[in-house]
Coordinates of C-alpha atoms in Angstrom, one line a residue:
Q185 CA -22.1 -81.9 14.6
K186 CA -24.0 -80.6 17.4
M187 CA -22.3 -79.5 20.5
T188 CA -23.3 -79.4 24.2
V189 CA -22.0 -76.9 26.6
K190 CA -21.8 -78.1 30.2
A191 CA -22.4 -75.6 33.1
V192 CA -19.7 -74.9 35.4
K193 CA -20.9 -75.2 39.0
M194 CA -19.1 -72.8 41.5
P195 CA -18.0 -74.4 44.5
C196 CA -20.2 -73.9 47.8
T197 CA -22.6 -71.7 45.9
T198 CA -25.4 -72.1 43.4
P199 CA -25.4 -68.7 41.2
N200 CA -28.5 -67.6 39.6
V201 CA -28.0 -67.3 35.9
Y202 CA -30.2 -64.7 33.9
T203 CA -30.1 -63.2 30.5
K204 CA -30.8 -59.8 32.2
V205 CA -31.4 -58.3 35.3
P206 CA -34.6 -60.2 36.7
D207 CA -36.2 -57.4 38.7
G208 CA -37.7 -59.8 41.3
G209 CA -37.2 -63.7 41.3
W210 CA -34.6 -64.5 44.2
G211 CA -34.0 -60.8 44.6
W212 CA -37.4 -60.6 46.8
T213 CA -35.7 -63.0 49.2
I214 CA -32.4 -60.8 49.0
A215 CA -34.6 -57.9 50.0
F216 CA -36.3 -59.7 52.8
A217 CA -32.4 -60.8 53.9
F218 CA -31.6 -56.9 54.0
F219 CA -34.7 -55.9 56.1
F220 CA -33.4 -57.8 58.7
V221 CA -29.6 -57.1 58.4
E222 CA -30.6 -53.2 58.3
A223 CA -32.6 -53.9 61.5
L224 CA -30.0 -55.6 63.2
T225 CA -27.0 -53.3 62.3
Y226 CA -28.2 -49.9 62.0
G227 CA -31.1 -50.5 64.2
I228 CA -29.1 -51.8 67.2
I229 CA -26.5 -49.0 66.8
K230 CA -29.3 -46.3 67.2
S231 CA -30.9 -48.0 70.2
F232 CA -27.7 -48.6 72.2
G233 CA -28.4 -45.2 73.4
I234 CA -30.4 -47.3 76.0
F235 CA -27.4 -48.6 77.7
F236 CA -25.5 -45.0 78.1
N237 CA -26.6 -44.4 81.6
D238 CA -26.0 -48.0 82.7
L239 CA -22.6 -47.9 81.6
M240 CA -21.5 -44.4 82.9
E241 CA -22.6 -46.1 86.4
S242 CA -21.2 -49.4 86.1
F243 CA -17.6 -47.8 84.7
D244 CA -17.9 -44.5 86.3
E245 CA -17.2 -42.5 83.2
T246 CA -18.5 -39.4 81.8
N247 CA -21.0 -39.1 78.9
S248 CA -18.3 -38.3 76.4
R249 CA -16.1 -41.4 76.9
I250 CA -19.1 -43.7 76.7
S251 CA -20.0 -42.1 73.6
W252 CA -17.0 -43.0 71.8
I253 CA -18.0 -46.6 72.0
I254 CA -20.2 -46.0 69.1
S255 CA -18.3 -43.2 67.4
I256 CA -15.5 -45.7 67.0
C257 CA -18.0 -48.4 66.0
V258 CA -19.5 -46.3 63.2
F259 CA -16.1 -45.1 62.0
V260 CA -14.5 -48.5 61.9
Q261 CA -17.9 -49.7 60.0
T262 CA -17.5 -47.0 57.3
F263 CA -13.6 -46.7 57.3
T264 CA -13.2 -50.6 56.4
A265 CA -15.6 -50.3 53.5
P266 CA -13.1 -51.0 50.7
L267 CA -11.9 -54.0 52.7
S268 CA -15.7 -55.5 52.5
T269 CA -15.6 -54.8 48.8
V270 CA -12.2 -56.4 48.3
L271 CA -13.4 -59.5 50.5
S272 CA -16.7 -59.7 48.7
N273 CA -15.0 -59.7 45.0
R274 CA -12.6 -62.7 46.4
F275 CA -14.8 -64.7 48.2
G276 CA -18.5 -63.8 47.5
H277 CA -20.9 -61.5 49.1
R278 CA -22.6 -64.8 51.2
F279 CA -19.5 -65.7 53.0
V280 CA -18.6 -62.4 53.7
V281 CA -22.0 -61.1 55.4
M282 CA -22.1 -64.4 57.2
A283 CA -18.7 -63.9 58.6
G284 CA -19.8 -60.0 59.5
G285 CA -22.8 -61.7 61.5
V286 CA -20.2 -63.9 63.7
L287 CA -17.9 -60.7 64.2
I288 CA -20.9 -58.7 65.6
S289 CA -22.2 -61.4 67.6
T290 CA -18.7 -62.1 69.2
G291 CA -18.3 -58.3 69.9
M292 CA -21.6 -58.1 71.8
V293 CA -21.4 -61.4 73.5
T294 CA -17.8 -60.3 74.8
A295 CA -19.0 -56.7 75.6
S296 CA -21.2 -58.0 78.1
F297 CA -18.4 -59.2 80.3
A298 CA -16.2 -56.1 79.7
C299 CA -14.4 -54.5 82.9
T300 CA -13.9 -51.2 81.7
V301 CA -14.9 -48.8 78.8
V302 CA -11.8 -49.3 77.0
D303 CA -12.9 -53.0 76.5
M304 CA -15.9 -51.7 75.1
Y305 CA -14.0 -49.7 72.7
I306 CA -12.3 -52.9 71.4
T307 CA -15.3 -55.2 71.6
I308 CA -18.1 -53.3 70.2
G309 CA -16.3 -50.4 68.6
V310 CA -13.2 -52.6 66.7
I311 CA -14.9 -55.8 66.7
S312 CA -18.7 -55.4 66.0
G313 CA -17.7 -52.5 64.1
L314 CA -16.0 -54.4 61.3
G315 CA -18.9 -56.9 61.5
Y316 CA -21.4 -54.0 60.9
C317 CA -19.3 -53.0 57.6
L318 CA -19.0 -56.7 56.5
S319 CA -22.6 -57.2 56.8
F320 CA -24.4 -54.2 55.7
L321 CA -22.4 -53.2 52.5
P322 CA -22.3 -56.2 50.6
T323 CA -26.1 -56.9 51.2
V324 CA -27.0 -53.6 49.8
T325 CA -24.9 -54.3 46.8
I326 CA -26.0 -57.6 45.8
L327 CA -29.5 -56.4 46.2
S328 CA -28.8 -53.7 43.7
Q329 CA -27.6 -56.4 41.1
Y330 CA -31.0 -58.1 41.2
F331 CA -33.1 -55.2 40.5
D332 CA -32.7 -52.5 37.9
K333 CA -36.4 -50.7 37.2
R334 CA -37.5 -51.3 40.9
R335 CA -34.1 -50.8 42.5
S336 CA -35.0 -47.6 44.3
L337 CA -38.2 -48.6 45.6
V338 CA -37.2 -52.0 46.5
T339 CA -34.0 -50.8 48.2
A340 CA -36.0 -47.8 50.5
V341 CA -38.6 -50.2 51.4
A342 CA -36.3 -53.0 52.7
S343 CA -34.2 -50.3 54.4
T344 CA -37.0 -49.2 56.7
G345 CA -35.8 -52.4 59.0
E346 CA -33.9 -49.7 60.7
C347 CA -36.6 -47.5 61.8
F348 CA -38.9 -50.6 62.5
A349 CA -36.0 -51.9 64.7
V350 CA -35.8 -48.8 66.9
F351 CA -39.6 -49.0 67.8
S352 CA -39.2 -52.8 68.7
F353 CA -36.0 -52.9 70.1
A354 CA -35.9 -49.7 72.4
P355 CA -39.1 -50.8 74.4
A356 CA -38.0 -54.7 74.5
I357 CA -34.4 -53.9 75.5
T358 CA -35.6 -51.4 78.3
A359 CA -38.0 -54.0 79.7
L360 CA -35.4 -56.9 79.4
K361 CA -32.9 -54.6 81.4
E362 CA -35.1 -54.1 84.0
Q363 CA -35.5 -58.0 84.7
I364 CA -32.2 -59.2 84.0
G365 CA -29.7 -56.2 84.0
W366 CA -27.9 -54.4 81.2
R367 CA -24.9 -57.2 80.9
Y368 CA -27.3 -59.9 80.3
S369 CA -29.6 -57.7 77.9
L370 CA -26.7 -57.2 75.7
L371 CA -25.7 -60.7 75.9
S372 CA -29.4 -61.4 74.5
V373 CA -28.7 -58.9 71.8
G374 CA -25.6 -60.5 70.9
V375 CA -27.3 -63.8 70.4
L376 CA -30.2 -62.1 68.5
Q377 CA -27.5 -60.7 65.9
L378 CA -26.1 -63.9 65.2
S379 CA -29.3 -64.5 62.8
I380 CA -27.5 -62.0 60.4
V381 CA -25.5 -65.4 59.5
V382 CA -28.9 -66.8 58.6
C383 CA -29.8 -63.9 56.2
G384 CA -26.2 -64.0 54.6
S385 CA -26.8 -67.4 53.6
L386 CA -29.7 -66.5 51.5
L387 CA -27.3 -64.1 49.4
R388 CA -27.1 -66.3 46.2
P389 CA -24.8 -64.7 43.4
I390 CA -26.0 -63.7 40.4
I391 CA -24.8 -64.0 36.7
I392 CA -26.0 -62.3 33.6
K393 CA -25.1 -63.6 30.6
E394 CA -26.8 -60.9 28.2
Q395 CA -24.6 -61.3 24.9
E396 CA -24.3 -65.1 24.8
E397 CA -26.5 -65.6 21.7
V398 CA -25.0 -62.7 20.0
K399 CA -21.3 -64.0 20.1
A400 CA -22.3 -67.8 18.9
Q401 CA -23.4 -66.4 15.7
P402 CA -20.8 -64.9 13.4
P403 CA -21.6 -61.5 11.9
E404 CA -23.1 -61.4 8.4
E405 CA -20.5 -58.9 7.3
P406 CA -16.9 -58.3 8.7
T407 CA -16.1 -55.3 10.4
E408 CA -12.6 -55.5 9.9
T409 CA -10.5 -56.7 6.7
K410 CA -7.1 -57.2 5.6
Y411 CA -6.3 -57.8 2.0
M412 CA -3.9 -60.8 0.9
L413 CA -2.2 -61.0 -2.5
E414 CA -1.1 -64.7 -3.1
N415 CA 2.0 -65.3 -4.9
E416 CA 1.1 -68.4 -6.9
Q417 CA -2.5 -68.5 -7.1
T418 CA -4.8 -66.2 -8.8
R419 CA -7.4 -65.2 -6.7
T420 CA -7.9 -62.4 -4.2
S421 CA -9.2 -63.0 -0.8
I422 CA -10.6 -61.1 2.2
E423 CA -9.9 -62.8 5.8
S424 CA -12.4 -61.4 8.4
I425 CA -10.6 -61.0 11.7
D426 CA -13.8 -61.2 13.7
S427 CA -15.2 -64.4 12.1
G428 CA -12.0 -66.3 10.7
V429 CA -14.2 -67.2 7.5
E430 CA -12.2 -66.8 4.1
I431 CA -14.1 -65.3 1.5
T432 CA -13.4 -65.3 -2.3
T433 CA -14.3 -61.7 -4.0
S434 CA -13.2 -62.9 -7.8
P435 CA -14.5 -66.3 -8.5
S436 CA -14.8 -65.7 -12.5
N437 CA -11.1 -64.8 -12.5
V438 CA -9.9 -67.7 -10.9
P439 CA -8.9 -70.8 -13.0
G440 CA -9.9 -74.1 -11.7
N441 CA -12.5 -72.7 -9.7
T442 CA -14.5 -76.0 -9.2
K443 CA -11.4 -77.4 -7.5
A444 CA -11.0 -75.0 -5.2
E445 CA -14.5 -74.5 -3.7
P446 CA -14.4 -78.1 -2.2
K447 CA -11.1 -77.4 -0.3
S448 CA -11.9 -73.9 0.7
E449 CA -15.6 -75.3 2.3
E450 CA -13.7 -77.7 4.5
P451 CA -11.5 -75.1 6.4
K452 CA -14.9 -72.5 6.9
E453 CA -16.6 -75.4 8.3
H454 CA -13.9 -76.3 10.5
I455 CA -13.1 -72.6 11.3
Q456 CA -16.9 -72.0 11.9
I457 CA -17.2 -74.9 14.3
L458 CA -13.9 -73.3 16.3
V459 CA -15.9 -70.3 16.5
E460 CA -19.3 -71.5 18.1
T461 CA -17.1 -73.5 20.3
N462 CA -14.8 -70.7 21.8
S463 CA -17.8 -68.1 21.6
P464 CA -18.1 -67.3 25.2
P465 CA -14.8 -65.4 25.6
P466 CA -12.6 -66.0 28.6
E467 CA -14.0 -63.4 31.4
P468 CA -11.5 -61.0 32.6
K469 CA -10.2 -61.3 36.1
T470 CA -12.5 -59.4 38.5
K471 CA -10.6 -56.5 40.3
L472 CA -10.9 -56.8 44.0
L473 CA -11.0 -53.0 44.4
D474 CA -11.3 -50.9 41.2
F475 CA -9.7 -47.4 42.0
S476 CA -10.5 -46.3 38.5
V477 CA -13.5 -44.5 39.7
M478 CA -11.5 -42.1 41.5
R479 CA -10.8 -40.8 38.1
D480 CA -14.4 -40.1 37.3
Y481 CA -15.2 -36.6 38.1
S482 CA -19.0 -37.4 38.7
F483 CA -18.0 -40.0 41.4
I484 CA -15.6 -37.5 42.9
C485 CA -18.2 -34.8 43.1
Y486 CA -20.7 -37.5 44.6
A487 CA -18.1 -38.7 47.2
F488 CA -17.8 -35.2 48.3
F489 CA -21.7 -34.9 48.6
G490 CA -21.6 -38.0 50.9
L491 CA -18.7 -36.5 53.0
F492 CA -20.4 -33.1 53.7
A493 CA -24.0 -34.5 53.8
T494 CA -22.9 -37.2 56.6
L495 CA -22.2 -34.2 59.0
G496 CA -26.0 -33.6 58.9
F497 CA -27.2 -37.2 59.4
F498 CA -26.2 -37.8 62.9
A499 CA -26.2 -34.7 64.9
P500 CA -30.2 -34.1 65.0
S501 CA -30.6 -37.7 66.6
L502 CA -28.0 -37.0 68.9
Y503 CA -28.9 -33.4 70.0
I504 CA -32.4 -33.3 69.5
I505 CA -33.3 -34.3 73.4
P506 CA -30.8 -32.3 74.7
L507 CA -32.0 -29.1 73.0
S508 CA -35.4 -30.0 73.7
L509 CA -34.6 -30.3 77.3
S510 CA -33.0 -27.2 77.2
L511 CA -36.1 -25.5 75.9
G512 CA -38.2 -26.8 79.1
I513 CA -39.5 -29.8 77.2
G514 CA -40.1 -33.1 79.4
K515 CA -38.4 -36.2 79.1
D516 CA -41.5 -38.1 78.0
H517 CA -42.3 -35.4 75.6
S518 CA -38.7 -35.4 74.1
A519 CA -38.9 -38.9 73.7
Y520 CA -42.2 -38.6 71.4
I521 CA -40.1 -35.9 69.2
L522 CA -37.5 -38.7 68.4
S523 CA -40.2 -41.5 67.9
A524 CA -42.3 -38.9 65.5
M525 CA -38.8 -38.3 63.5
A526 CA -38.3 -42.2 63.5
I527 CA -41.6 -42.9 62.0
A528 CA -41.3 -39.8 59.6
E529 CA -38.1 -41.5 58.2
V530 CA -40.1 -44.6 57.4
F531 CA -42.7 -42.8 55.1
G532 CA -39.8 -40.7 53.8
R533 CA -37.8 -43.9 52.8
I534 CA -40.8 -45.4 51.3
S535 CA -42.0 -42.3 49.3
A536 CA -38.2 -41.8 47.8
G537 CA -38.4 -45.1 46.4
W538 CA -41.7 -44.7 45.0
V539 CA -41.0 -41.5 43.2
L540 CA -37.5 -42.8 41.9
N541 CA -39.1 -45.9 40.6
K542 CA -40.8 -43.8 38.1
E543 CA -39.9 -43.5 34.5
P544 CA -38.4 -41.5 32.6
I545 CA -36.8 -39.6 35.5
R546 CA -33.4 -38.0 36.2
K547 CA -32.9 -39.6 39.7
I548 CA -30.0 -37.5 40.4
Y549 CA -31.9 -34.2 40.3
I550 CA -34.7 -35.6 42.7
E551 CA -32.1 -36.6 45.2
L552 CA -30.6 -32.8 45.1
I553 CA -34.2 -31.6 45.6
C554 CA -34.5 -33.8 48.9
V555 CA -30.8 -32.7 50.0
V556 CA -31.9 -29.0 49.6
L557 CA -35.0 -29.6 51.6
L558 CA -33.2 -31.5 54.2
S559 CA -30.9 -28.3 54.5
V560 CA -34.0 -26.3 55.2
A561 CA -35.0 -28.5 57.8
L562 CA -31.6 -28.3 59.6
F563 CA -31.8 -24.6 59.6
A564 CA -35.4 -24.6 61.0
F565 CA -34.6 -26.0 64.4
P566 CA -32.7 -23.2 65.8
F567 CA -35.9 -21.5 65.3
A568 CA -38.5 -23.8 67.3
S569 CA -38.9 -22.3 70.8
E570 CA -41.8 -25.1 72.3
F571 CA -42.9 -28.4 71.4
W572 CA -45.0 -28.4 68.6
G573 CA -42.7 -26.3 66.8
L574 CA -39.6 -28.9 67.6
M575 CA -41.9 -31.6 66.5
T576 CA -42.9 -29.9 63.3
C577 CA -39.2 -29.7 62.5
S578 CA -38.5 -33.3 63.5
I579 CA -41.3 -34.7 61.6
F580 CA -40.2 -32.6 58.8
F581 CA -36.3 -33.6 59.1
G582 CA -37.3 -37.2 59.6
F583 CA -39.2 -37.4 56.2
M584 CA -36.7 -35.6 54.4
L585 CA -33.8 -37.6 56.1
G586 CA -35.4 -41.2 54.8
T587 CA -35.5 -39.7 51.3
V588 CA -31.6 -39.3 51.1
A589 CA -30.4 -41.9 53.7
G590 CA -32.3 -44.5 51.6
T591 CA -31.2 -43.7 48.3
H592 CA -27.7 -42.4 48.4
I593 CA -25.9 -45.4 48.3
P594 CA -28.0 -47.2 45.9
L595 CA -27.9 -44.1 43.5
L596 CA -24.0 -45.2 42.8
A597 CA -25.5 -47.6 40.2
E598 CA -27.2 -45.1 38.2
D599 CA -25.4 -44.3 35.2
D600 CA -25.0 -40.6 36.2
V601 CA -22.5 -41.6 38.9
V602 CA -20.7 -44.8 38.1
G603 CA -23.1 -47.5 37.2
I604 CA -24.0 -51.1 38.1
A605 CA -21.0 -52.5 36.7
K606 CA -18.4 -50.5 39.0
M607 CA -21.0 -50.2 41.9
S608 CA -19.2 -52.5 44.3
S609 CA -15.8 -50.8 44.4
A610 CA -17.5 -47.4 44.2
A611 CA -19.6 -48.4 47.2
G612 CA -16.5 -49.2 49.1
V613 CA -14.5 -45.9 48.3
Y614 CA -17.7 -43.9 49.0
V615 CA -18.5 -45.4 52.3
F616 CA -14.6 -45.1 53.2
I617 CA -14.7 -41.3 52.4
Q618 CA -17.9 -41.0 54.4
S619 CA -16.0 -42.3 57.6
L620 CA -13.9 -39.2 58.0
A621 CA -17.3 -37.2 58.4
G622 CA -18.9 -39.7 60.5
L623 CA -15.9 -39.6 63.2
A624 CA -15.2 -36.2 62.9
G625 CA -19.1 -34.8 62.6
P626 CA -20.3 -35.7 66.4
P627 CA -16.9 -34.1 67.9
L628 CA -17.3 -31.2 65.9
A629 CA -21.0 -30.5 66.8
G630 CA -20.0 -31.1 70.6
V631 CA -17.1 -28.5 70.7
L632 CA -19.4 -26.0 68.9
V633 CA -22.1 -26.4 71.8
D634 CA -19.3 -26.4 74.5
T635 CA -17.8 -23.3 73.1
T636 CA -21.4 -21.5 72.4
Q637 CA -23.3 -23.2 75.2
N638 CA -25.9 -23.5 72.6
Y639 CA -27.4 -26.5 71.2
S640 CA -28.5 -24.6 68.1
S641 CA -24.9 -24.3 66.9
A642 CA -24.7 -28.0 66.3
F643 CA -27.7 -27.8 64.0
Y644 CA -26.2 -25.0 62.0
S645 CA -23.0 -26.9 61.7
C646 CA -25.1 -29.7 60.3
A647 CA -27.0 -27.6 57.8
A648 CA -23.7 -26.0 56.4
G649 CA -22.2 -29.4 55.9
M650 CA -25.6 -30.5 53.7
V651 CA -25.4 -26.9 51.9
L652 CA -22.0 -27.9 50.6
G653 CA -23.2 -31.6 49.9
A654 CA -26.1 -30.0 47.8
V655 CA -23.4 -28.3 45.8
F656 CA -21.4 -31.2 44.9
L657 CA -24.1 -33.2 44.1
S658 CA -25.6 -30.3 41.6
L659 CA -22.1 -30.9 40.1
V660 CA -22.5 -34.9 39.3
R661 CA -24.6 -34.8 36.4
P662 CA -22.5 -31.9 34.5
C663 CA -19.3 -33.8 35.1
K664 CA -20.7 -36.9 33.8
A665 CA -22.0 -35.2 30.5
G666 CA -18.6 -33.5 30.1
L667 CA -16.8 -37.0 30.6
C668 CA -19.1 -38.8 28.0
R669 CA -18.6 -35.9 25.4
R670 CA -14.8 -35.8 26.0
R671 CA -14.7 -39.7 25.6
Q672 CA -16.7 -39.6 22.4
Q673 CA -14.1 -37.1 20.8
R674 CA -11.5 -39.1 21.9
A675 CA -12.9 -42.1 20.0
E676 CA -13.6 -40.3 16.9
E677 CA -10.1 -39.1 16.7
S678 CA -8.4 -42.1 17.5
A679 CA -10.9 -43.6 14.9
A680 CA -9.6 -41.0 12.2
E681 CA -5.9 -41.6 13.4
V682 CA -6.3 -45.7 13.0
V683 CA -7.7 -45.2 9.3
P684 CA -4.9 -44.8 6.7
D685 CA -5.5 -42.5 4.0
L686 CA -5.4 -45.1 1.1
P687 CA -5.9 -44.0 -2.7
D688 CA -9.1 -44.7 -4.5
D689 CA -7.7 -47.1 -6.6
F690 CA -5.7 -49.3 -4.0
I691 CA -8.0 -52.4 -4.4
E692 CA -8.2 -51.8 -8.1
M693 CA -4.7 -51.8 -8.5
D694 CA -3.9 -54.9 -6.3
I695 CA -6.6 -57.1 -8.3
G696 CA -5.2 -55.7 -11.5
K697 CA -1.8 -57.3 -10.5
A698 CA -3.5 -60.4 -9.4
E699 CA -5.3 -60.7 -13.0
N700 CA -1.9 -60.1 -14.5
S701 CA -0.1 -62.5 -12.9
G702 CA -2.8 -65.2 -13.5
K703 CA -2.6 -64.6 -17.1
G704 CA 1.1 -64.9 -17.0
C705 CA 0.6 -68.3 -15.4
D706 CA -1.9 -69.4 -18.0
S707 CA 0.8 -68.7 -20.7
V708 CA 3.3 -70.6 -19.1

């Protein structure tokens, strides 16, 4: 009989079902949504410095206390990454991103009515920081699931939303602030960030069913057999564990075989129908957070790379203007240096995505080269003594920063690290580990600047962290290769232990006994 399979619809969502990774399709819509999520999260965070002077005057606070607003926000954003992973696996990426958009908007709108800087710590630091985590991480995770060969290029291009946001939001918010004040400007930003909810609604889940057809067909040759000797019948049968089909091996020795065949055909057909009906096996329960990645040495090395490399991500953007001012460069020219760094970062992200999209290529080694060059750029800053030297260093740093910042999270999906199957959990743990450096990096650089009275020390500390990150990144591939070899050796050893040492005439002895028993029955 011909059987029909009814598709099960998931509540509140309509998943896209593919036989393989589409490398496009609805993924282009998700890439479009990720562009705006990136702009409305990291773009706003990088543009928040526009409000610093206004907040210091309104709350009569120092620069360091005001800077803790963003420090707390970034820390909460990265520290709660495992929570984002758990919620995404439990409720789906769409719901989590939409909830994150509501939290971001709520925190920003409430912050516009803040009376003290402590209120800012809670509203923007904690509430909006949690919303940033719930919005960004699930979006980049599901985007990686829609692409395979184009993953690096698409993710890099979509992540440029952050850079374009700095260009557009900074002058727009500055002009708006002059017209209506910083409080209503902050309120407008919070309302604008509510559009993340719309971006989250576009994140349709994806289901890959690669092996459905293979499972529906029984294998031609059984892979695992057991031998049964029947007491009252004169035949030897081999029952396949995989297919459940019983096959007679010696029909010539079975008396009354013509009677046995019709009887054996019926259960064979019945078993075959059961195999086809139950061909899709029950899917294992998805783990909310798979900590097994912490046993993977390659992931541990990659996590340490992220920990130390994060030290070099924030300091240049925070200290480039103070460094230029200390060299006697005017404020206008200092702003041009920061803008040039942002423009170069756009080209760096796109270039890295284009290079990593080439096949065949070992992407982890390309990332290592970019990290080494980024370390060189950080070491070069203290040697700049005038405007064009600092501009050159900033452009070089911005370009190399774009190559690393736009690819270090998507590279978790590569087989050299953890693979696409464990990327969701790996991304949560990875960003969580980064939070430690994100919280400690800027204060550490500040302590060095206060101690040495020289902004160059901040760039040296960032460069040292980046070098350590490059060392751990260089160990990722060797650890992965060694782990694969150890697993293969264990598999071979376990296979050798499972197979018993049977005598060569084992089957012949059993069949001979069966034939003698059959003769005894005939004589009776």
